[in-house]
Short mmCIF file of C-alpha atoms in Angstrom, two decimals:
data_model
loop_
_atom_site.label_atom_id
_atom_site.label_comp_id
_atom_site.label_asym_id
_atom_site.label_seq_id
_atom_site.Cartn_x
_atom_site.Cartn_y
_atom_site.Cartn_z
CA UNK A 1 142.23 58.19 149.35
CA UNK A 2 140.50 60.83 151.49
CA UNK A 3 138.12 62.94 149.37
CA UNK A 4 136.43 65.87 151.17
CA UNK A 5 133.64 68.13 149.10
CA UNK A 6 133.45 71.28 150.40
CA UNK A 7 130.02 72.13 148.89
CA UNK A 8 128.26 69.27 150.13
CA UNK A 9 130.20 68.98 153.31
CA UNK A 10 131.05 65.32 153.30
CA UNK A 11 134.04 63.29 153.77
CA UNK A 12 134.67 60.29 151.75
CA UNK A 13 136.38 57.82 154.11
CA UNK A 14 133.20 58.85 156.23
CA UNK A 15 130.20 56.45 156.85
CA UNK A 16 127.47 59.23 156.94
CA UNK A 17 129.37 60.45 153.98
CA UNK A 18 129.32 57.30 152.27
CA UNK A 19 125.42 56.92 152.74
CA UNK A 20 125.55 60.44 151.75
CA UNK A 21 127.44 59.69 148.10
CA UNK A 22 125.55 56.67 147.35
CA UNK A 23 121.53 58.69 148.11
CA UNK A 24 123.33 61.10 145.33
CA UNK A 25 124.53 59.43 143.00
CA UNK A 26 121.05 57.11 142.86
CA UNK A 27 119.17 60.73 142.68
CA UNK A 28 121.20 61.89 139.93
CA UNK A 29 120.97 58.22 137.77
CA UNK A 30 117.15 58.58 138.42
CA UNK A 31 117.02 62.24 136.78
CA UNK A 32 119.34 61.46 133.95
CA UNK A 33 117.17 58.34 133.32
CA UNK A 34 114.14 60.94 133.71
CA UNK A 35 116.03 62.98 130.91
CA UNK A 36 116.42 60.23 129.02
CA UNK A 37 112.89 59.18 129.02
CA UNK A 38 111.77 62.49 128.39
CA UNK A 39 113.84 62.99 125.35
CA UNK A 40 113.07 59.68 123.82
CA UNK A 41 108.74 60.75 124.16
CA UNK A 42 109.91 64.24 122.86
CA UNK A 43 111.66 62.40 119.54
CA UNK A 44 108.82 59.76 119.07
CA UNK A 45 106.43 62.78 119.40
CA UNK A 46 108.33 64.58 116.79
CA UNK A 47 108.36 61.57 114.23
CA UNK A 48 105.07 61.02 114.37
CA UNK A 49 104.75 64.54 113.15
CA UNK A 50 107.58 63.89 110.31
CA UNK A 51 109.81 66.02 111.79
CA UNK A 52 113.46 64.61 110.87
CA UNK A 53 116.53 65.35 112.19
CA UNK A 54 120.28 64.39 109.94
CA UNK A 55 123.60 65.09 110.67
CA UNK A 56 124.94 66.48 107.43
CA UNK A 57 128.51 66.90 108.39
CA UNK A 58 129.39 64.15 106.71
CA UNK A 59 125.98 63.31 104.34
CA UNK A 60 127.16 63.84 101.19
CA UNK A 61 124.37 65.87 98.60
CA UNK A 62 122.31 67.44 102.02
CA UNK A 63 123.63 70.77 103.75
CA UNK A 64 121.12 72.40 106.43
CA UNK A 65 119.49 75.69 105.72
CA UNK A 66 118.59 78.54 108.56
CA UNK A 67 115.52 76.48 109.37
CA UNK A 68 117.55 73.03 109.78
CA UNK A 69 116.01 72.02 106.74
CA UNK A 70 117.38 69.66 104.55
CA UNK A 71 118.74 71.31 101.13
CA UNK A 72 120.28 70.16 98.21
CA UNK A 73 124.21 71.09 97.35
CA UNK A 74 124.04 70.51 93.90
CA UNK A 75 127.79 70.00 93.08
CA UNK A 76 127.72 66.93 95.81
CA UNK A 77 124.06 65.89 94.21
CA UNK A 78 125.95 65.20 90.81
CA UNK A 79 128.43 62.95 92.39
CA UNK A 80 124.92 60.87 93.81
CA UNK A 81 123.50 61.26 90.32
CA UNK A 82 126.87 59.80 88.45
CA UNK A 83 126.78 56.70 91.42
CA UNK A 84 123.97 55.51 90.59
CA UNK A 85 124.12 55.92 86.53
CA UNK A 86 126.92 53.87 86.74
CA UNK A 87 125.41 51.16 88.81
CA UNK A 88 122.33 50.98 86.72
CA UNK A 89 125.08 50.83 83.22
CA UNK A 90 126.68 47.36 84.88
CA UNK A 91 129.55 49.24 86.88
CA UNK A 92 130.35 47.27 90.16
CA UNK A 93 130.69 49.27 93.24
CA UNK A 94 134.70 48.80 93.21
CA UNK A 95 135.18 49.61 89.70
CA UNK A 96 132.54 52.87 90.76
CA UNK A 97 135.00 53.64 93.65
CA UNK A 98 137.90 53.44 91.59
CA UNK A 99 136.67 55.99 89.10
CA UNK A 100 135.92 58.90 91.56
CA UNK A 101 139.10 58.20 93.51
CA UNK A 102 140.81 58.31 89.64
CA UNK A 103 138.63 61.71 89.38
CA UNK A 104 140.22 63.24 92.34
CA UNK A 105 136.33 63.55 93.99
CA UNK A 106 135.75 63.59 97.27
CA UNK A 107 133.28 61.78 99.72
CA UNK A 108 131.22 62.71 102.51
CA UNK A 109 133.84 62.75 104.90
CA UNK A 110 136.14 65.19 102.45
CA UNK A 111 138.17 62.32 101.93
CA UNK A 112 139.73 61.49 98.49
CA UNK A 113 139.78 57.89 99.83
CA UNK A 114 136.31 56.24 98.91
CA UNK A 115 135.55 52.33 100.36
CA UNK A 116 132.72 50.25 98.60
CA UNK A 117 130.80 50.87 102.13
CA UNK A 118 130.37 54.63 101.09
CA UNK A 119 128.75 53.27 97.59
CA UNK A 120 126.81 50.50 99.12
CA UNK A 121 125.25 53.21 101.76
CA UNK A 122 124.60 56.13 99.37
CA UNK A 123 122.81 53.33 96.73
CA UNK A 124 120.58 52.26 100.07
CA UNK A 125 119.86 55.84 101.79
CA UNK A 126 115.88 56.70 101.01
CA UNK A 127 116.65 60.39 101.56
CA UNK A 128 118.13 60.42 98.64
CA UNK A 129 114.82 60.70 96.70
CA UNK A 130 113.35 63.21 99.85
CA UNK A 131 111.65 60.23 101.83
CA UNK A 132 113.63 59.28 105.48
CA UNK A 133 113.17 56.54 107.68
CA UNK A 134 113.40 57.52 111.45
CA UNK A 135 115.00 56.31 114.71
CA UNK A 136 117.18 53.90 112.47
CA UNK A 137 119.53 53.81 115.41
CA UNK A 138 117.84 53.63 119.29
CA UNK A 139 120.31 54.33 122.68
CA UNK A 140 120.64 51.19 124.59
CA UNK A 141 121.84 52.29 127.77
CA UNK A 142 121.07 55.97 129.11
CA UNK A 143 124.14 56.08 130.94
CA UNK A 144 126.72 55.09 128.59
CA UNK A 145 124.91 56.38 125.27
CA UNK A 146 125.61 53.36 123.31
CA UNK A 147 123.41 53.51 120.07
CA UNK A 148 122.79 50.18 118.31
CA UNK A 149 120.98 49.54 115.01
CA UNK A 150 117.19 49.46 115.19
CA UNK A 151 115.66 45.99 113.99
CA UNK A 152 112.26 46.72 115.43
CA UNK A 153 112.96 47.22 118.82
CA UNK A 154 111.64 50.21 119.07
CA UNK A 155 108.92 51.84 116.67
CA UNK A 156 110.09 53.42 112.76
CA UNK A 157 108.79 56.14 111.06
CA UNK A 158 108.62 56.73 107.27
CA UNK A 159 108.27 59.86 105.97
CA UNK A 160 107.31 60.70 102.31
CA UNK A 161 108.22 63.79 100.71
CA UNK A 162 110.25 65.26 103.61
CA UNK A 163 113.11 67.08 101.70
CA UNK A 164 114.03 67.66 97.77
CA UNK A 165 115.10 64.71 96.05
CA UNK A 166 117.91 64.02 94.86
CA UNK A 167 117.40 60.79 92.51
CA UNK A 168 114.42 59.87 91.00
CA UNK A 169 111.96 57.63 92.72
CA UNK A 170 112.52 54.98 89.82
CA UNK A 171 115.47 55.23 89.59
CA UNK A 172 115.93 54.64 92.99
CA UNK A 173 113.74 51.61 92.86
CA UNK A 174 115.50 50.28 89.64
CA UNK A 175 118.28 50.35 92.08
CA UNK A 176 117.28 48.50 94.79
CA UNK A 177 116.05 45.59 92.66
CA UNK A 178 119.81 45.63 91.10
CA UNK A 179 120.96 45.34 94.53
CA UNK A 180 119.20 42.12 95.13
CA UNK A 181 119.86 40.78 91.79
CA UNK A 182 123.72 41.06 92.01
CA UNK A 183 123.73 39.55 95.57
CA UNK A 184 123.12 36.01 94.33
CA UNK A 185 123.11 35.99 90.49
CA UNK A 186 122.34 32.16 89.52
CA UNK A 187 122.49 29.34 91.76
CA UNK A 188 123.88 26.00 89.69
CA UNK A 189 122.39 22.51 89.88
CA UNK A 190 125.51 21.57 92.42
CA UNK A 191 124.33 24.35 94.88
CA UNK A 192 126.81 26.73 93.96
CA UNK A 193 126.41 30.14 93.87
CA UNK A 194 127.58 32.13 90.94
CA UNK A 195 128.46 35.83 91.71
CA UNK A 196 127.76 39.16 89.66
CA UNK A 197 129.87 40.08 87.18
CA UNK A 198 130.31 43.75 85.21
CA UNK A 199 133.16 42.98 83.27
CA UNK A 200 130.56 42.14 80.38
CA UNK A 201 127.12 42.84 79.26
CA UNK A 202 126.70 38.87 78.88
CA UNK A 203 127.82 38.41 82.07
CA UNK A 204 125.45 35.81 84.18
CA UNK A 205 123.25 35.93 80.64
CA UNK A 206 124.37 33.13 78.53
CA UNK A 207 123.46 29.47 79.78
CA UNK A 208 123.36 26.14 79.23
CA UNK A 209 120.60 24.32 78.28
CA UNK A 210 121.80 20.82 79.12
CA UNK A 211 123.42 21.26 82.23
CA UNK A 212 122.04 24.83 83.59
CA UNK A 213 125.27 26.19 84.08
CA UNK A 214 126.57 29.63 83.36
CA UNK A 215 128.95 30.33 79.94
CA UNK A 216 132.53 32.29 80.65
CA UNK A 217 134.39 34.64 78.70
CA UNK A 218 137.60 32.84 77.36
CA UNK A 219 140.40 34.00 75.11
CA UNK A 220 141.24 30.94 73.20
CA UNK A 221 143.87 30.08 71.34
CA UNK A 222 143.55 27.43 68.72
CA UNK A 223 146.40 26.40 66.89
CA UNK A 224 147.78 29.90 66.66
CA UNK A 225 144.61 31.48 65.86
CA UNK A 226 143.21 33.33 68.93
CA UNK A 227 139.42 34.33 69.21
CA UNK A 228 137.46 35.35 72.06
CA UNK A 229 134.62 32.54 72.69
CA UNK A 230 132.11 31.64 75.96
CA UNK A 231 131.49 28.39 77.12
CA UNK A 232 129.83 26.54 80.09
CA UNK A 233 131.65 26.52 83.42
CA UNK A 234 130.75 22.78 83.52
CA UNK A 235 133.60 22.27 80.76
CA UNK A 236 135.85 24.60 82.30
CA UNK A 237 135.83 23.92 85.94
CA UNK A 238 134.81 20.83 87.88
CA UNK A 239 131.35 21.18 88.42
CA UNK A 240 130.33 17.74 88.82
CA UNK A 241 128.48 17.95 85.80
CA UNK A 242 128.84 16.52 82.79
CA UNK A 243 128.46 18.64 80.05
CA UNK A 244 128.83 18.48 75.92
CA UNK A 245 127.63 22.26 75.46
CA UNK A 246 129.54 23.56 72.35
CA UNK A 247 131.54 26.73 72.34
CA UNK A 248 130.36 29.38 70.89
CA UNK A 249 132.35 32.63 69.44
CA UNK A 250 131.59 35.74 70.91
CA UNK A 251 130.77 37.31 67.69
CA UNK A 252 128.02 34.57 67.22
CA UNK A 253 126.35 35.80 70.24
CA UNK A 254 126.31 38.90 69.01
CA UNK A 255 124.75 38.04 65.97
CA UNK A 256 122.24 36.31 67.96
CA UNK A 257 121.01 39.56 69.78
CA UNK A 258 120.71 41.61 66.80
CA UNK A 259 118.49 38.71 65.13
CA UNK A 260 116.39 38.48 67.78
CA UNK A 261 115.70 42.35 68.45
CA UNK A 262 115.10 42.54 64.72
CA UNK A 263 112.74 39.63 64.62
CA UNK A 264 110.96 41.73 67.66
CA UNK A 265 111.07 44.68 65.32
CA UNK A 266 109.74 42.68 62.67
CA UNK A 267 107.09 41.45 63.98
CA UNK A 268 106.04 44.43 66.32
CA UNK A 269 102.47 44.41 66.15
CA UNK A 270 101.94 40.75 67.50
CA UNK A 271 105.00 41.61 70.43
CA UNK A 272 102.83 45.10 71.30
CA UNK A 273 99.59 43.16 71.66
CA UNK A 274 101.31 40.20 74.08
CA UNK A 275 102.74 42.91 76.09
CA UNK A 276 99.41 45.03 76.59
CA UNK A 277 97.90 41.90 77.62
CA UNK A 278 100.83 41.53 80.14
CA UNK A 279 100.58 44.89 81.44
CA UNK A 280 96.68 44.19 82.09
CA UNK A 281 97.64 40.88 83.59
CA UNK A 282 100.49 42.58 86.16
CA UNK A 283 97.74 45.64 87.41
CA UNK A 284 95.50 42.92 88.31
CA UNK A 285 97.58 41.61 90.89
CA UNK A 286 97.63 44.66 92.57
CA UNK A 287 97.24 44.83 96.59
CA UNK A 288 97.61 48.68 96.70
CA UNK A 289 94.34 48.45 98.87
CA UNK A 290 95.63 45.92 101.36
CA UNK A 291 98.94 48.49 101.95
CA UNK A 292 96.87 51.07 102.67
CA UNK A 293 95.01 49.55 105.47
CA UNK A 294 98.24 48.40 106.78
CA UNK A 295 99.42 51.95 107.15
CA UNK A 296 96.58 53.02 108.25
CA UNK A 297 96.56 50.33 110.62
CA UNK A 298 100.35 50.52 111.97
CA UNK A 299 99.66 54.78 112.83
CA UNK A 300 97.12 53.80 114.85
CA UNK A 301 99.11 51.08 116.55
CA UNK A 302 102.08 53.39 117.19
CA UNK A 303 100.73 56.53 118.87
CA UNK A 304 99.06 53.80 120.75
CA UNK A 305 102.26 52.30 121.66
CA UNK A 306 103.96 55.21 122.71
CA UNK A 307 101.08 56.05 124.85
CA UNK A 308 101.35 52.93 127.08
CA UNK A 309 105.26 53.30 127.23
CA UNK A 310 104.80 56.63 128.75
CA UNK A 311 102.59 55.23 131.42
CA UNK A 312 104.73 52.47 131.82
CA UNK A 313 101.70 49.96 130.89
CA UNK A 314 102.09 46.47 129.26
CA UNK A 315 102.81 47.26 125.72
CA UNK A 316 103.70 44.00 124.59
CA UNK A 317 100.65 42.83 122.26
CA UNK A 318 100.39 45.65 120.23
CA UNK A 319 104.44 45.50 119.64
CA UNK A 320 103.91 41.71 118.41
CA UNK A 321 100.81 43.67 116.90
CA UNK A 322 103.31 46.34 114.83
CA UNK A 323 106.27 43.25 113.98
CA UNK A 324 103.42 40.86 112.14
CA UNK A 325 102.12 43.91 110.11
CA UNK A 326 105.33 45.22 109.17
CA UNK A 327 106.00 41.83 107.95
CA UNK A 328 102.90 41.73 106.16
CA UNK A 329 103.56 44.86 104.54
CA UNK A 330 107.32 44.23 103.69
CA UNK A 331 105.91 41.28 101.68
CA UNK A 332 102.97 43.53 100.11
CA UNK A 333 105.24 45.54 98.62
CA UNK A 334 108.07 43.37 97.62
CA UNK A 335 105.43 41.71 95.89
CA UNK A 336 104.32 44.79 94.11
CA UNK A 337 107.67 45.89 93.88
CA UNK A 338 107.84 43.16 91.67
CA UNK A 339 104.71 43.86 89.71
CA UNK A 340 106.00 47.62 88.96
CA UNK A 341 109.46 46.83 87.76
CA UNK A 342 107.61 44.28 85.02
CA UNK A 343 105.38 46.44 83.93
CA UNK A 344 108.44 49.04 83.61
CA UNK A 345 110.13 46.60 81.62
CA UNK A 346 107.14 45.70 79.50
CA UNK A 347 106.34 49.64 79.06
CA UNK A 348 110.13 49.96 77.81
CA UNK A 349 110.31 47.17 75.60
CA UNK A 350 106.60 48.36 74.14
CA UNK A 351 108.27 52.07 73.83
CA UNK A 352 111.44 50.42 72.02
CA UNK A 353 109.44 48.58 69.61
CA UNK A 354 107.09 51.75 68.93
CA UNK A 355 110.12 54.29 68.66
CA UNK A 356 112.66 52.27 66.88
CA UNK A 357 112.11 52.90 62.97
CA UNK A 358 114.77 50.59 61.31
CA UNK A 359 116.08 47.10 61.94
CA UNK A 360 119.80 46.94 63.80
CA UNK A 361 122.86 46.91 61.91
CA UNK A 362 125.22 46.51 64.18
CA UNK A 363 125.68 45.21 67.91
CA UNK A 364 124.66 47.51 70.80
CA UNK A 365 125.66 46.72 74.17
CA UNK A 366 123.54 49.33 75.77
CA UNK A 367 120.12 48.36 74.05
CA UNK A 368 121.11 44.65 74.95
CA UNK A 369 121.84 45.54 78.77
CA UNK A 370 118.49 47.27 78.16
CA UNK A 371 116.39 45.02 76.77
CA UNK A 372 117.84 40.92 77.38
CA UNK A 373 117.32 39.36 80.14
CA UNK A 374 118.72 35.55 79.33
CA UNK A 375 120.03 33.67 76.79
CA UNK A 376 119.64 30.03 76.65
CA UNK A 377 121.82 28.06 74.13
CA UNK A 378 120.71 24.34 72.58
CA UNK A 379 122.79 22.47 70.36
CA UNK A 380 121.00 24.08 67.25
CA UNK A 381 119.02 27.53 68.46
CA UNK A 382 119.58 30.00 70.80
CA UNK A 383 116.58 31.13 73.09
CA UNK A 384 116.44 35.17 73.65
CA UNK A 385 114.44 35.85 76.86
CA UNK A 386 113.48 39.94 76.77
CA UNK A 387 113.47 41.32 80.06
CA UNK A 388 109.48 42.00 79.22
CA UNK A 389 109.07 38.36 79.44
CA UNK A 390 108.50 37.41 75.83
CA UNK A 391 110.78 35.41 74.19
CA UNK A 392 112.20 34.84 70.46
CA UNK A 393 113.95 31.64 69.04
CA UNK A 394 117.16 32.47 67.04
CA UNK A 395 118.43 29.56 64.64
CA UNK A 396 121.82 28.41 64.20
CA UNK A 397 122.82 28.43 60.23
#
């Protein structure tokens, strides 16, 4: 078809006009890659100074103020709060959706509809205790604006303290370590992997000491008597294992927690002296010095990296440069991720045994979901493992 542009004067079906439409449209890729260029150094520039920039319209918590600042809305920031309270009490992220669909709330979208996605993302986002990570996303191709996930193809930048917080830093933390813990719960002696489970607080607790497996709720019914006991998957399910494990009544088990707090109780002085030693023991193994450097380290490496992009030098040692110390410092402070959340859980177990004036009466789910970590169970004693690390042996009568 004949196409004739007045402005420009050319014809189409024209040879001088075709040379003509081809110089143009290489000209006007050329500036929009120009533009593009421009406004990636322009962002990079602005991240380095911890400038952010979110799209709230559908961040749930976050609205914008005058400035484009981010500010808390605090009837969304409740919803956040109640998320992740529930997750941290045992609630899956399904049975978590379920309840604020139940509730009538809605999600970032405005949507009464909620998908475990929502729950997994708003349990992940770091701006959600006023840090953000930048240029999670980078544009591929300048023409088609495709944006793909950012696994360190281009330089990050973290920035502390940017906005109000929503959720508590350890809380937050406490979080992510649940994350990881649910993913893969135990793995059994076959190889199999044994999944999370909320339905009850001794869930993924309870095992076997002769064949390693797992124990399993089960509502039995014995010769017209029904109970509710646990016992190893090995006897329930083929495993491969063989397994003589003895059932054990749920009741019995929780018996066996109250003992073994009490015994804690009891003997309070000796547990409080073990864990100050273990609290001495984990700060030792700090590396908060060796982070540092790292950080101080990786700034340097990437204003120097945007420097040579802009002058289109050879960039390419100090990227492998940035990817080996960001490795290095993921596994700094996964280890002393580690390090904090025990001496968390040795500081609450110390503040349990210092606060709590009386022995238990009575079985608490909440203080065990608290305070036990594992259960082990022998033919004639059950082992209670405290999530502080010390551990109590409970005899069978």
């Amino acid at each position: 078809m004949d196409i004739f542009l007045l402005e420009e004067n050319i014809n189409s079906m024209d040879s001088k006009g075709e040379v003509m439409l081809t110089i143009m449209a290489s000209l006007a890729q050329q500036e929009s890659q120009s533009l593009s260029q421009n406004v990636k150094l322009g962002l990079q520039y602005r991240y380095q100074q911890g400038e952010i920039q979110v799209n709230c319209n559908r961040f749930l918590g976050f609205s914008k103020d005058e400035n484009k600042r981010l500010i808390v809305v605090p009837e969304e920031a409740e919803i956040i709060k109640r998320i992740y309270r529930e997750y941290l009490e045992g609630a899956s992220m399904l049975k978590i959706k379920r309840g604020l669909e139940a509730d009538g709330i809605l999600n970032g979208a405005g949507n009464e509809k909620w998908h475990t996605s929502n729950i997994n993302q708003i349990l992940r986002n770091e701006k959600y205790i006023g840090d953000a990570l930048l240029q999670k996303t980078y544009t591929t191709d300048f023409l088609t604006k495709t944006r793909v996930k950012n696994h360190g193809v281009v330089p990050q930048y973290y920035v502390e303290n940017s906005h109000e917080a929503i959720i508590p830093r350890e809380i937050f933390m406490k979080v992510q370590e649940e994350l990881i813990h649910r993913r893969i719960v135990h793995t059994s002696p076959n190889g199999k992997n044994r999944t999370f489970s909320c339905i009850h607080c001794f869930s993924n607790m309870i095992f076997c000491e002769g064949c390693g497996e797992v124990f399993r709720r089960v509502h039995w019914n014995n010769r017209g008597k029904k109970s509710v006991v646990w016992r190893c998957v090995s006897r329930l399910e083929n495993t491969g294992l063989f397994c003589e494990a003895r059932t054990v009544l749920e009741s019995t088990l929780e018996q066996v927690m109250v003992t073994a707090i009490n015994q804690a109780l009891c003997d309070k002085d000796h547990f409080l002296i073990t864990l100050q030693n273990n609290i001495e023991t984990v700060i030792g193994h700090q590396n908060n010095h060796a982070l540092s450097e790292i950080d101080k380290r990786l700034v340097e490496l990437q204003t120097e990296l945007v420097k040579l992009a802009s002058s289109k030098a050879d960039y390419e040692k100090v990227g492998d440069e940035i990817y080996r110390l960001r490795e290095a410092k993921q596994k700094a402070q996964v280890e002393n991720l580690g390090r904090d959340e025990m001496q968390k859980r040795i500081t609450d177990m110390s503040s349990f045994l210092k606060e709590q004036p009386n022995a238990l009466t009575e079985f608490d789910e909440p203080l065990v979901r608290r305070l036990i970590e594992k259960v082990t169970v022998y033919e004639d004693k059950f082992t209670v493992e405290f999530k502080s690390g010390v551990t109590v042996d409970v005899e069978v009568k």
